[in-house]
Short mmCIF file of C-alpha atoms in Angstrom, two decimals:
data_model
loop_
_atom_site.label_atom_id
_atom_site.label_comp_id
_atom_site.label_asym_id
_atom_site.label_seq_id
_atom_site.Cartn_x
_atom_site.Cartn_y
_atom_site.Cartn_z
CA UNK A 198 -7.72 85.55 142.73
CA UNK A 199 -7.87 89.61 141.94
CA UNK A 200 -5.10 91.62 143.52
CA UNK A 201 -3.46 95.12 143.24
CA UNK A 202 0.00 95.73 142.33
CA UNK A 203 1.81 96.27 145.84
CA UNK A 204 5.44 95.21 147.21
CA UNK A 205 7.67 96.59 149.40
CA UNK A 206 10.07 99.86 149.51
CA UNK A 207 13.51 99.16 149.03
CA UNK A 208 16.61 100.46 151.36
CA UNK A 209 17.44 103.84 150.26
CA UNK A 210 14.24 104.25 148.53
CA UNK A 211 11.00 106.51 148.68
CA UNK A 212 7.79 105.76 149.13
CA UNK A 213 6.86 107.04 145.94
CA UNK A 214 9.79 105.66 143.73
CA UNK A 215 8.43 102.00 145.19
CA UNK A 216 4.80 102.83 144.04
CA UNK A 217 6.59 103.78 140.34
CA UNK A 218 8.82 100.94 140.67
CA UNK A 219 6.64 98.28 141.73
CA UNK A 220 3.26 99.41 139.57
CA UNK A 221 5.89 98.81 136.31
CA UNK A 222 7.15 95.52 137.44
CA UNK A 223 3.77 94.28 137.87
CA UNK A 224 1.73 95.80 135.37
CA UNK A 225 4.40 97.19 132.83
CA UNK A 226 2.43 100.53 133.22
CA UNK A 227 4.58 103.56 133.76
CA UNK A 228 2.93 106.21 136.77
CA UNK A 229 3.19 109.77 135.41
CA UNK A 230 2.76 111.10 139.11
CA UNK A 231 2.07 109.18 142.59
CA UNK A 232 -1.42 110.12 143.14
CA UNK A 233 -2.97 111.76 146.84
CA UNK A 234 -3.01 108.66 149.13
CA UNK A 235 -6.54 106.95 149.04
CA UNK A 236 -6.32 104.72 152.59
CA UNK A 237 -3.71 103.84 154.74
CA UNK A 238 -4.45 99.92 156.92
CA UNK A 239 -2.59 98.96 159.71
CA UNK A 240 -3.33 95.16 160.71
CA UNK A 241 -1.10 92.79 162.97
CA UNK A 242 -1.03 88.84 161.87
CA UNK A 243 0.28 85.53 162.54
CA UNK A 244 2.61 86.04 158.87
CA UNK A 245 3.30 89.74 159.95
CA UNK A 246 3.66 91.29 163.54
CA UNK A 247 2.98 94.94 162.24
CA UNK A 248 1.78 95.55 158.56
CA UNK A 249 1.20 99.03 156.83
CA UNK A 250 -0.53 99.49 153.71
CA UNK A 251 -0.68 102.50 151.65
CA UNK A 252 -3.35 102.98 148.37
CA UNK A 253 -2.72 106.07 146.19
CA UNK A 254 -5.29 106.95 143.55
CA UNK A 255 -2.95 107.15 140.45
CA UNK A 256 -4.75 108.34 137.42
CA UNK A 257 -1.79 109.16 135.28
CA UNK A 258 -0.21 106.64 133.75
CA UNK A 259 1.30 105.59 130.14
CA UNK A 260 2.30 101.94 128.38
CA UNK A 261 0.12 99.10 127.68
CA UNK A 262 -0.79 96.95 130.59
CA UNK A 263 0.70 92.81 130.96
CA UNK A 264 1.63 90.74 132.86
CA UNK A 265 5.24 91.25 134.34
CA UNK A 266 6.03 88.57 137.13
CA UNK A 267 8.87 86.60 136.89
CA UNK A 268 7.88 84.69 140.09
CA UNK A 269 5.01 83.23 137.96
CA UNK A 270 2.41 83.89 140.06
CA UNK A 271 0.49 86.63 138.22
CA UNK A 272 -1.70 84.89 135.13
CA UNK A 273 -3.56 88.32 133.91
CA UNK A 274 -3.57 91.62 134.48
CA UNK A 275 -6.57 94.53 133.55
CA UNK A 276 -8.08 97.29 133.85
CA UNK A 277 -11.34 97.40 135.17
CA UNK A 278 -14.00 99.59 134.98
CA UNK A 279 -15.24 101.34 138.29
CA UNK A 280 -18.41 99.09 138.77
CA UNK A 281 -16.75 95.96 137.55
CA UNK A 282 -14.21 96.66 139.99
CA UNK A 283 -16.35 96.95 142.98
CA UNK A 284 -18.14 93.61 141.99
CA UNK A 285 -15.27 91.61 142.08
CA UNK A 286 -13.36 92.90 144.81
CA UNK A 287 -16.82 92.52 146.74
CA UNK A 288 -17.02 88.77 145.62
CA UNK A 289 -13.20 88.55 146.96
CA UNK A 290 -12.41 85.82 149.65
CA UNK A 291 -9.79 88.18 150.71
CA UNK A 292 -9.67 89.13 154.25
CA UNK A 293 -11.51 92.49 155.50
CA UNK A 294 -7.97 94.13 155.65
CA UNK A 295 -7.36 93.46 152.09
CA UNK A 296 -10.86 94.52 151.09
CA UNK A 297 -13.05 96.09 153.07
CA UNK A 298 -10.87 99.78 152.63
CA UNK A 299 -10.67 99.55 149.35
CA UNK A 300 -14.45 98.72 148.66
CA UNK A 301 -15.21 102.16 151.03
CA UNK A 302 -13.20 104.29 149.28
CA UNK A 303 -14.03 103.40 145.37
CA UNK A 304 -17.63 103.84 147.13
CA UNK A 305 -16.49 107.89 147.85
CA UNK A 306 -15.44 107.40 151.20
CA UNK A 307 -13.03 110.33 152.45
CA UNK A 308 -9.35 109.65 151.08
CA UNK A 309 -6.69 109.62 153.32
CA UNK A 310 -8.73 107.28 156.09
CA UNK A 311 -6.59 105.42 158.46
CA UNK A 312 -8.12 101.56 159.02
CA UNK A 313 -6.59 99.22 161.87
CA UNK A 314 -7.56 95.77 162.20
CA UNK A 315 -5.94 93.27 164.90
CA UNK A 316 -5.97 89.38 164.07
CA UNK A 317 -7.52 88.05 167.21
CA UNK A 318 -8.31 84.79 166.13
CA UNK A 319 -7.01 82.16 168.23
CA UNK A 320 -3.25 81.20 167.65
CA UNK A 321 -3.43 77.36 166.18
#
């Protein structure tokens, strides 16, 4: 499974220190500047009440990237070209949420777009 670098923003911390902070732990890649936000998704689930998620376009970075996850989880970590990006992410089986903003905006859509999604599937 293909996923972005994301995490959370610590107490006392800004939004853009957690993009630096979490983009090095994850990638060992060190953000120059945050870039102009791409998206911003609201979406309510079963895991999560409310959830916010915030993509910057960061195009200034330096190191080598690897994978740094001491939980384990991550097994690889690239760079992808633009088109090669798009083709995966659109062969995802991530949800819409986790997808479908991304796909729109490497396709030129306006940055800065607010998405909201609501989980109405039936509780279980």
């Amino acid at each position: 499974m293909w996923s972005i670098p994301g995490g959370g923003v610590e107490r006392g911390e800004l939004l853009g220190e957690a993009l630096i902070r979490e983009v090095r732990e994850e990638t060992g890649l060190r953000l120059a500047t945050v870039g102009p936000l791409a998206y911003l998704v609201n979406t309510t689930t079963t895991r999560y009440p409310s959830t916010v998620v915030l993509a910057f376009d960061c195009t200034d970075w330096d190191g080598e990237i690897a994978v740094h996850d001491p939980d384990g989880k991550v097994t690889g970590a690239v760079l992808l070209p633009l088109e090669e990006a798009r083709k995966v992410l659109g062969s995802s089986s991530a949800s819409r949420p986790e997808i479908e903003p991304l796909l729109e905006y490497l396709a030129g859509s306006v940055a800065g777009r607010v998405w909201s999604y609501r989980d109405d599937r039936p509780a279980d």
